[in-house]
CSV table of C-alpha atoms in Angstrom, one decimal:
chain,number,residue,atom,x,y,z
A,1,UNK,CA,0.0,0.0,0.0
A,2,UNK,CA,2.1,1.3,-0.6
A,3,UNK,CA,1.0,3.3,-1.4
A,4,UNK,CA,-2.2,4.3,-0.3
A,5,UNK,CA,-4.8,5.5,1.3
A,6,UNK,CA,-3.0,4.8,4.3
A,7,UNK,CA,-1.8,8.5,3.9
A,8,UNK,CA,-4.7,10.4,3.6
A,9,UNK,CA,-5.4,9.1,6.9
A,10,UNK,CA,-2.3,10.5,8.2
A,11,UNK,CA,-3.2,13.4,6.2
A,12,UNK,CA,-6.7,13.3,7.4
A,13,UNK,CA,-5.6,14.5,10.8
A,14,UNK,CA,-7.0,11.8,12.4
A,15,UNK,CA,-5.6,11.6,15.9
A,16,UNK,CA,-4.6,8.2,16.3
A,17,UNK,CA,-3.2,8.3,13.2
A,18,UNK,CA,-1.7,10.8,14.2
A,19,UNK,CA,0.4,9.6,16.9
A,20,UNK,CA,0.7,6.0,14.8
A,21,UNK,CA,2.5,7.6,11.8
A,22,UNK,CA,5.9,9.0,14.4
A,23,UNK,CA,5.3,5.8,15.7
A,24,UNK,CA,8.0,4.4,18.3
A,25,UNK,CA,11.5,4.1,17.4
A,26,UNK,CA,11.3,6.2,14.9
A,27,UNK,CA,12.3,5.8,11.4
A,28,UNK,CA,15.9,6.0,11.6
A,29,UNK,CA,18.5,3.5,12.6
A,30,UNK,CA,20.1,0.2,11.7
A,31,UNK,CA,20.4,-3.3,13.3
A,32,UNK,CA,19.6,-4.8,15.9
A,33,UNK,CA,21.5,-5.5,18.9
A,34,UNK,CA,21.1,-3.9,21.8
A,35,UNK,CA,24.1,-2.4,24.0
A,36,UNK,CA,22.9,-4.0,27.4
A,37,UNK,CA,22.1,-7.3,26.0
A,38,UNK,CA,19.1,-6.6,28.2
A,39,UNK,CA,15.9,-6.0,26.2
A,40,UNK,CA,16.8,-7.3,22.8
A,41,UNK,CA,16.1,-4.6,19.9
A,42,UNK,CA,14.6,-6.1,16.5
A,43,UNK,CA,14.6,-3.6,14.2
A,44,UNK,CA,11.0,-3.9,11.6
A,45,UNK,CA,12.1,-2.5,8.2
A,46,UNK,CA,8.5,-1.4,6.9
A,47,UNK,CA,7.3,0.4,4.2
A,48,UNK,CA,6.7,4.9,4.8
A,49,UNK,CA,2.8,4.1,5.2
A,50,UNK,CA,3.2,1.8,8.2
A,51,UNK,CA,1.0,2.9,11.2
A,52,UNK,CA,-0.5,1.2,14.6
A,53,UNK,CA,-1.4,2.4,17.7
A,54,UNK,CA,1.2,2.9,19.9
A,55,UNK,CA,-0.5,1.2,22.9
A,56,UNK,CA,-0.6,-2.2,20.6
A,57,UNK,CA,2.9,-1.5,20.0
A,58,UNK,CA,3.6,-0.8,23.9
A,59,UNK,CA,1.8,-3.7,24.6
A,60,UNK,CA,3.5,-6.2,22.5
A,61,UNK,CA,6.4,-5.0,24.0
A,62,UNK,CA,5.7,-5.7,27.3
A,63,UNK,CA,4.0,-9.4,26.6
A,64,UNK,CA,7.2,-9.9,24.1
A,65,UNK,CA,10.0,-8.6,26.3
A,66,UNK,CA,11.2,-7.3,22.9
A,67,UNK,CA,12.0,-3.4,22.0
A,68,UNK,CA,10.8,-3.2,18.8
A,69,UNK,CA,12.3,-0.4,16.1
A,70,UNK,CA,10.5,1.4,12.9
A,71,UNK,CA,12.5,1.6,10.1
A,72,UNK,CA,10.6,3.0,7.2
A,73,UNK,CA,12.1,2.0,3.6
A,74,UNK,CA,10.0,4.1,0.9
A,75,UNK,CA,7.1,2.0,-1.1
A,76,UNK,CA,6.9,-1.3,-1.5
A,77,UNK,CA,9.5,-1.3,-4.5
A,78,UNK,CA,11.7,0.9,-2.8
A,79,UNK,CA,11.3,-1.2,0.1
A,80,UNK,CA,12.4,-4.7,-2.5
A,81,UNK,CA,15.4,-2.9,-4.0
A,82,UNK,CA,16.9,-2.3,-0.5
A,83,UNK,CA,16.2,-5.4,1.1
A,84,UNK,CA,18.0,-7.3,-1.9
A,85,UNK,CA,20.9,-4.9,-1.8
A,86,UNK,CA,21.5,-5.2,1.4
A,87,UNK,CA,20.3,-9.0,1.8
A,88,UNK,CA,24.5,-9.8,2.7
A,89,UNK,CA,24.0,-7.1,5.8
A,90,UNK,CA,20.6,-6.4,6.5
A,91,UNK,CA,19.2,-3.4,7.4
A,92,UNK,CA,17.1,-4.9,10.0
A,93,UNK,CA,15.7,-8.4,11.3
A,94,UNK,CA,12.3,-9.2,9.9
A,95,UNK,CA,10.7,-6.8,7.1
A,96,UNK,CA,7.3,-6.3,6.1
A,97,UNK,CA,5.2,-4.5,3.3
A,98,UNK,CA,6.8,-6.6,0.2
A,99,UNK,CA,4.0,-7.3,-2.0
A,100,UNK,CA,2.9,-9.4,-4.6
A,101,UNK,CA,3.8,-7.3,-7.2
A,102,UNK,CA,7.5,-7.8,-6.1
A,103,UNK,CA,7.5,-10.7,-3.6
A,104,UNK,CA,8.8,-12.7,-6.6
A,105,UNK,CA,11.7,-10.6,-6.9
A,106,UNK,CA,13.1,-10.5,-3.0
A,107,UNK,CA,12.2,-14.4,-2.8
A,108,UNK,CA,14.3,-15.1,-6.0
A,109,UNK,CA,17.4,-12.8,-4.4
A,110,UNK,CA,17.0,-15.0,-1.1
A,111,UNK,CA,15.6,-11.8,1.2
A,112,UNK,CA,13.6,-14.2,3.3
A,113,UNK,CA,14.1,-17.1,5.8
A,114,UNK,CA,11.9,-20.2,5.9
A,115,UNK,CA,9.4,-19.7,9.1
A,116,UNK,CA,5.5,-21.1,9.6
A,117,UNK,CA,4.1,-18.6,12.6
A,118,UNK,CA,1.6,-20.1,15.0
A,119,UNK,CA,-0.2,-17.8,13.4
A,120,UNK,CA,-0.5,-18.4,9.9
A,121,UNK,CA,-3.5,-20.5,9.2
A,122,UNK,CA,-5.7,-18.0,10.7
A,123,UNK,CA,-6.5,-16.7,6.9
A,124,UNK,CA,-2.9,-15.3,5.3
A,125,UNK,CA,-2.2,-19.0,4.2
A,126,UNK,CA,-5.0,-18.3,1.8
A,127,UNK,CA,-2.3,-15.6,0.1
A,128,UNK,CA,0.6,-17.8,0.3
A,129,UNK,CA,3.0,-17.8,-2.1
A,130,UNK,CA,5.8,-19.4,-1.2
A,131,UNK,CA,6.1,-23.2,-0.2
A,132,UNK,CA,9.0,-22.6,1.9
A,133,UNK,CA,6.9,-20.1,4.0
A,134,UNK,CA,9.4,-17.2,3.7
A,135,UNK,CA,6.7,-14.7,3.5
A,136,UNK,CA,3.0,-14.3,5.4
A,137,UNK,CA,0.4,-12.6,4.6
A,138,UNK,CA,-0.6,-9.7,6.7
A,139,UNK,CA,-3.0,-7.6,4.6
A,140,UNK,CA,-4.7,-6.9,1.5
A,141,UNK,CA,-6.0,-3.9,-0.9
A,142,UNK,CA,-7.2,-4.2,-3.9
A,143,UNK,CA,-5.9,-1.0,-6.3
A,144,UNK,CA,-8.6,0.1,-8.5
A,145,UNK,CA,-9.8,3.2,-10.3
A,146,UNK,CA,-11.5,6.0,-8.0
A,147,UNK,CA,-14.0,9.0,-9.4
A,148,UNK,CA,-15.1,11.6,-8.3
A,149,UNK,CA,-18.8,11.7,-8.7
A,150,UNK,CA,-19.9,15.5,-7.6
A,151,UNK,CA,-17.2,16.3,-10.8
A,152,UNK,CA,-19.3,14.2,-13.1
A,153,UNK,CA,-22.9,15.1,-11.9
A,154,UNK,CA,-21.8,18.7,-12.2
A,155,UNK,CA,-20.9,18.3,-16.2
A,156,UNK,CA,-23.8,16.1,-16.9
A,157,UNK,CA,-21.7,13.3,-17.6
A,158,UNK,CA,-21.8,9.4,-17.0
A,159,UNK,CA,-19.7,8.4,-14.7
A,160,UNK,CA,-17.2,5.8,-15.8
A,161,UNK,CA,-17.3,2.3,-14.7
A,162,UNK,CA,-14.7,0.0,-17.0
A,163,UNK,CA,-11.4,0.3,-17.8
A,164,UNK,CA,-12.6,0.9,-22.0
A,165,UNK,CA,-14.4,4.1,-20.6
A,166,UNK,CA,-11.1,5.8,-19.6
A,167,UNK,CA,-10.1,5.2,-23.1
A,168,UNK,CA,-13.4,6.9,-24.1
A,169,UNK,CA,-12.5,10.4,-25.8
A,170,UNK,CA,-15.9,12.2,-23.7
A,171,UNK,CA,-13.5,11.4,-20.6
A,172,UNK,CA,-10.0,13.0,-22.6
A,173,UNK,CA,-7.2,14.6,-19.6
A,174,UNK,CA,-9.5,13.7,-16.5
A,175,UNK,CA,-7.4,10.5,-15.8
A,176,UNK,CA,-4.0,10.5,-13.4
A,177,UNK,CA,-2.6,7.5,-12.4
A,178,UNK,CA,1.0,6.5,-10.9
A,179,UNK,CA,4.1,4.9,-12.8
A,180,UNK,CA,4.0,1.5,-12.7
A,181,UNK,CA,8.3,2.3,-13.0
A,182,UNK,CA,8.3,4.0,-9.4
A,183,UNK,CA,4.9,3.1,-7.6
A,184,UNK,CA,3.6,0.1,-6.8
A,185,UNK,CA,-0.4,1.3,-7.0
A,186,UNK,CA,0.9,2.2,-10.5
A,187,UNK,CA,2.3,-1.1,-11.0
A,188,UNK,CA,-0.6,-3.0,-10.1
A,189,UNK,CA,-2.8,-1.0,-12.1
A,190,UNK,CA,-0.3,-2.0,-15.5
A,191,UNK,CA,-0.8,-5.5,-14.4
A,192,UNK,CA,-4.5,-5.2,-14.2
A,193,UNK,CA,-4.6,-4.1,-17.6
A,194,UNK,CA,-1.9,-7.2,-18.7
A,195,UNK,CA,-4.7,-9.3,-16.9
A,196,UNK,CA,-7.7,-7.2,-18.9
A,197,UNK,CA,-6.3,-7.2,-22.3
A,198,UNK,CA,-3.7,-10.0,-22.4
A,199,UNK,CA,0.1,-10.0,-23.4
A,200,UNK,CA,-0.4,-8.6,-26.8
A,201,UNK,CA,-2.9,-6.4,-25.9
A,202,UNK,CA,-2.4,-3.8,-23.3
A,203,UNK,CA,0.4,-1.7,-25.2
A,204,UNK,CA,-2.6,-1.1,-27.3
A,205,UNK,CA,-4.9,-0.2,-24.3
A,206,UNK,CA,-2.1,2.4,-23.0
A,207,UNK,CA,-2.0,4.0,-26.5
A,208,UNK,CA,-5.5,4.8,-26.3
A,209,UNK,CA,-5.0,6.2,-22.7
A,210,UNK,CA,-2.2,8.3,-23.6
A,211,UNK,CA,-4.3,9.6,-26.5
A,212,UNK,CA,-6.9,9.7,-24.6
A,213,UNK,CA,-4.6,12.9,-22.3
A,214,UNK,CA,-4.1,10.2,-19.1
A,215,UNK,CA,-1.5,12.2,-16.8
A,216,UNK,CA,1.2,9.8,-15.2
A,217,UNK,CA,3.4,10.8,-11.6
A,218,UNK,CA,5.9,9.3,-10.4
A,219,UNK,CA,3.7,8.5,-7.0
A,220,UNK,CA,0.5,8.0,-5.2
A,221,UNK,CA,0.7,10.9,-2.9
A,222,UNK,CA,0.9,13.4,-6.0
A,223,UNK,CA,-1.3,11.2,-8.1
A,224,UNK,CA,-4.1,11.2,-5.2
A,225,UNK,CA,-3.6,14.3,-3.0
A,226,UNK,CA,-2.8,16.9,-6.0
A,227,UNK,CA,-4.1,15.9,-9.2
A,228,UNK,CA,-6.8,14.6,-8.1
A,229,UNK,CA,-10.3,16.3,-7.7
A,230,UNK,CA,-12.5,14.3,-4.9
A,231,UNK,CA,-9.4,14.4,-1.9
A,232,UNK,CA,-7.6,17.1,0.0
A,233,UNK,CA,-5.9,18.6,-3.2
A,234,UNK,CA,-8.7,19.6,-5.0
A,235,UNK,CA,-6.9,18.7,-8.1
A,236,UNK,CA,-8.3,18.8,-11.6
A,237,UNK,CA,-8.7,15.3,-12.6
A,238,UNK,CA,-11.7,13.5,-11.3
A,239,UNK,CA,-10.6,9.6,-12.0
A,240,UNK,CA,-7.5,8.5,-10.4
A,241,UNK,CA,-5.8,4.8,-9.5
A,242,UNK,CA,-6.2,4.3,-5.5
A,243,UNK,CA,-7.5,2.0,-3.4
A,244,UNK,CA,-10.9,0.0,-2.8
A,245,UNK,CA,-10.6,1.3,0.9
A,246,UNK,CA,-9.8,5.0,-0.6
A,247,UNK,CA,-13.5,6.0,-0.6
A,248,UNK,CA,-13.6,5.6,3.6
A,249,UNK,CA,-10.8,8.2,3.9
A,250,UNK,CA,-13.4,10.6,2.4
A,251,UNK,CA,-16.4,9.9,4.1
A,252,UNK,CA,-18.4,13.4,4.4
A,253,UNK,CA,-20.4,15.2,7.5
A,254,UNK,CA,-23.4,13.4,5.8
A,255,UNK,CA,-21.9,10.1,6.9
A,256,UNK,CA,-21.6,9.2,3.0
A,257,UNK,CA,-17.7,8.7,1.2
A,258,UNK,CA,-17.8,11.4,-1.7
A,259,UNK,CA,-15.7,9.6,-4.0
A,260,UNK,CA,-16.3,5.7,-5.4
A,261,UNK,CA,-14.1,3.0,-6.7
A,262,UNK,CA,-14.8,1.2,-9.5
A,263,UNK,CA,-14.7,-2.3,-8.5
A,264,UNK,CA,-14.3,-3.7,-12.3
A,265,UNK,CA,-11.2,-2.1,-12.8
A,266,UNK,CA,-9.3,-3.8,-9.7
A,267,UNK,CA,-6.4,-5.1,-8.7
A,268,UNK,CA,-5.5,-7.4,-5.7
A,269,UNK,CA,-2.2,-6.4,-3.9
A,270,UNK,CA,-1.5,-8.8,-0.7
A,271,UNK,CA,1.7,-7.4,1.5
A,272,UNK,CA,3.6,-9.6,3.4
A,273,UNK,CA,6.3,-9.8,6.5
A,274,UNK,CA,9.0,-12.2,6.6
A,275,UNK,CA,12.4,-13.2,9.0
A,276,UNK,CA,15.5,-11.6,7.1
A,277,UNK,CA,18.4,-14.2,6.3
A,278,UNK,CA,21.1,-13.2,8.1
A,279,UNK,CA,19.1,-11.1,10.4
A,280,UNK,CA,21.2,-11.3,13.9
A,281,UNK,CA,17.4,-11.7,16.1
A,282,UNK,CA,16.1,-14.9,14.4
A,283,UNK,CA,14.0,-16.3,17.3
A,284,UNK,CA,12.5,-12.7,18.0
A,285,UNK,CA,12.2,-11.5,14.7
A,286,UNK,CA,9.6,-14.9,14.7
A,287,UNK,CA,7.7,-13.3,17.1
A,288,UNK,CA,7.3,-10.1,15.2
A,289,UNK,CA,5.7,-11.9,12.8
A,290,UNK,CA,3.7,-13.7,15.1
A,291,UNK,CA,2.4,-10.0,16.5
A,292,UNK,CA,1.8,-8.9,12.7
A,293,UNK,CA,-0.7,-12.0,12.4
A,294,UNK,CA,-2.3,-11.6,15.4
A,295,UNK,CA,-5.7,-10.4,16.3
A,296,UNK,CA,-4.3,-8.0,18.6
A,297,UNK,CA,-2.1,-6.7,15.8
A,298,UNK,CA,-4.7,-7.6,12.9
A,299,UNK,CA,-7.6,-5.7,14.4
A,300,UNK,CA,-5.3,-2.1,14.0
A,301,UNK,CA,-4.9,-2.4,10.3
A,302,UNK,CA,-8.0,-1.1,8.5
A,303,UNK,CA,-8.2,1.8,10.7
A,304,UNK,CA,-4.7,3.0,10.4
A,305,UNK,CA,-3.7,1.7,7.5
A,306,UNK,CA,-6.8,1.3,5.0
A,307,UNK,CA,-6.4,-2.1,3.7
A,308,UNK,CA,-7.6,-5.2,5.2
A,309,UNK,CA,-6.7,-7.8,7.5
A,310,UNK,CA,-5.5,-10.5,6.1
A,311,UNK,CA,-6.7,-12.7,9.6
A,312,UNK,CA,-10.2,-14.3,9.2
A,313,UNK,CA,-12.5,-12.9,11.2
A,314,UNK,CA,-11.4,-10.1,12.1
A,315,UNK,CA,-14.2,-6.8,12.4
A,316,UNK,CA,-13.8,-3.9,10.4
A,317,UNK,CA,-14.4,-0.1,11.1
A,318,UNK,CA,-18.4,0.8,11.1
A,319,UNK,CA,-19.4,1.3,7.6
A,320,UNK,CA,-16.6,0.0,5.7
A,321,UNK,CA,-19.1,-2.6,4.1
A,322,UNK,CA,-20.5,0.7,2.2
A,323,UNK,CA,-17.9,2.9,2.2
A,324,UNK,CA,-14.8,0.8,0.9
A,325,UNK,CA,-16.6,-2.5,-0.1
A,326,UNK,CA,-14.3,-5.3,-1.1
A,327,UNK,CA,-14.6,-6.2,-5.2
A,328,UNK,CA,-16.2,-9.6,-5.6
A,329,UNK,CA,-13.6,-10.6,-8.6
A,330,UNK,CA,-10.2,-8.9,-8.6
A,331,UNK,CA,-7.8,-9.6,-11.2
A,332,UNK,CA,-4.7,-11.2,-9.8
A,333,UNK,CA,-1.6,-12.8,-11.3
A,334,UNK,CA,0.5,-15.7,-10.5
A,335,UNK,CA,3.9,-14.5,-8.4
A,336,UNK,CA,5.9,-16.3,-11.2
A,337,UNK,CA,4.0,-14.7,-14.2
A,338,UNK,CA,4.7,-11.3,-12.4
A,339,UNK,CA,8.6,-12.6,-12.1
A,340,UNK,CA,8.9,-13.2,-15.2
A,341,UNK,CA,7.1,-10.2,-17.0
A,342,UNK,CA,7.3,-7.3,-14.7
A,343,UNK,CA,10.4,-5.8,-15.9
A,344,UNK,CA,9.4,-6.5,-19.3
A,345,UNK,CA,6.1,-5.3,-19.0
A,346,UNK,CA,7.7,-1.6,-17.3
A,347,UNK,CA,10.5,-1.5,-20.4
A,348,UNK,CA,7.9,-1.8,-22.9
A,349,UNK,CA,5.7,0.9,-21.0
A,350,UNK,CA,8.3,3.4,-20.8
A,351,UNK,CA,9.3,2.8,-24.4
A,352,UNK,CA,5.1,3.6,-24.9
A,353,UNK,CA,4.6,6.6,-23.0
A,354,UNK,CA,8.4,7.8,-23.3
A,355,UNK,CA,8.8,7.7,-19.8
């Protein structure tokens, strides 16, 4: 996510989140060990849209015995390209926010340690993609197109439901979306439209977006919170590539969300925590990953972070079954298929928009 939503709930001034985004440790630092051997430190390198309440995190700490650090690592591909760098000398013990857009990638490099939490066949073993059990699911989103439907109602247009619409010349330069090259919303959207119109097929799709005046960024934030009409910026272009959950971030005094996400055009994103080879806190980096699939842990993610729980059973935030309504068929992508076309897939894109 990553995206996401998560920060217009930051951005929303909401004041858990508020608290949760500076949450404890900070986001600086390195590794791991502690200097009085006392409290051991594992250090959680995390993507820049983690968030939890800091009493779940105080209270881990205390069952745990554990001090637990924040390192923040950019998006989820920025988050990848570090963990593989640094895979010889990691930059922390156990990592979480790699997604399935790029889980392929840091379980190819060797990122990830094989481990099976108590934990994981409460519901992430439904996302598993690894039969070593290197990675665990700890929540979903699913990345889809967003409107903004006062923009539409005020023209006296339709409002657009399929990915052909964007393509449709009444909706020319109201699109924005991210680079599927530096964001991972952006990436997921290209691989939703390799999943719509097949291998031979989406180059042509993109042609008719770019015709069609669609605005690229390099990032979610810009994409969602400047260009984009129905949030905080009140940008110009009223159809942008968020989140499913992004319509509960703008939920008005009405009790109503004033944007809506077009659940045809969606697609699913799982992230995922794993124990870092060569980590130097192996059997407490496991329990981080147990707290990350716990209910305790599991119950904080759609309100702070605006995805969902990967955990069965757990309840979501009032209204959230209206507001940000899960899509009923998502398009998703084997984790080898991704592997072996994703840096393909972003060459020939570039090459097609000149990017």
């Amino acid at each position: 996510m990553s995206r996401t939503v998560r920060t217009v709930a930051c951005l929303a001034g909401v004041s858990v989140l508020a608290s949760a985004c500076s949450l404890s440790g900070g986001d600086s630092g390195g590794s791991s060990a502690n200097p009085d051997q006392k409290t051991p430190t594992v250090t959680l390198v995390t993507h820049d849209s983690f968030a939890a309440p800091q009493d779940v995190l105080d209270a881990f700490q205390r069952q745990s015995g554990i001090k637990l650090k924040i390192l923040k690592s950019g998006d989820a591909g920025a988050l990848t390209n570090k963990l593989v760098l640094t895979k010889g000398s990691p930059i922390g013990d156990v990592a979480y926010g790699v997604d399935n857009t790029f889980a392929s990638r840091a379980l190819s490099e060797g990122v990830f340690q094989p481990y099976t939490s108590p934990e994981a066949d409460r519901g992430p073993q439904r996302y598993s993609v690894d039969p070593q059990h290197r990675l665990a699911a700890v929540d979903l989103g699913d990345v889809c197109v967003n409107i903004d439907p006062a923009y539409f109602a005020s023209k006296g247009l339709p409002e657009p439901k399929t990915y052909d619409d964007l393509a449709d010349p009444k909706y020319k330069d109201l699109t924005v979306a991210e680079s599927p090259a530096t964001a991972s919303p952006g990436l997921a959207f290209l691989l939703g439209t390799v999943a719509k119109y097949g291998e031979s097929g989406w180059q042509g799709y993109w042609q008719k977006l770019k015709d069609n005046g669609l605005k690229t960024v390099s990032g979610w934030e810009e994409a969602y919170t400047k260009d984009f009409s129905g949030s905080s910026g009140k940008g110009s272009r009223p159809i942008v590539v968020s989140y499913a959950s992004s319509p509960a971030a703008e939920v008005g005094e009405d009790g109503k969300p004033r944007t809506k996400a077009l659940l045809d055009t969606c697609f699913r994103q799982v992230e995922y925590a794993g124990v870092l080879t060569n980590g130097k806190q192996i059997p407490q980096a496991q329990k981080v990953v147990d707290f990350l699939l716990s209910q305790q842990f599991q119950t904080t993610v759609a309100a702070n972070m605006y995805v969902y729980p990967a955990r069965q059973g757990v309840e979501l935030p009032a209204g959230w079954a209206t507001a940000a309504p899960q899509p009923q068929t998502p398009a998703t992508m084997p984790a080898d298929k991704v592997q072996a076309g994703r840096e393909k897939w972003i060459g020939e894109w570039r090459s097609l928009m000149g990017a």
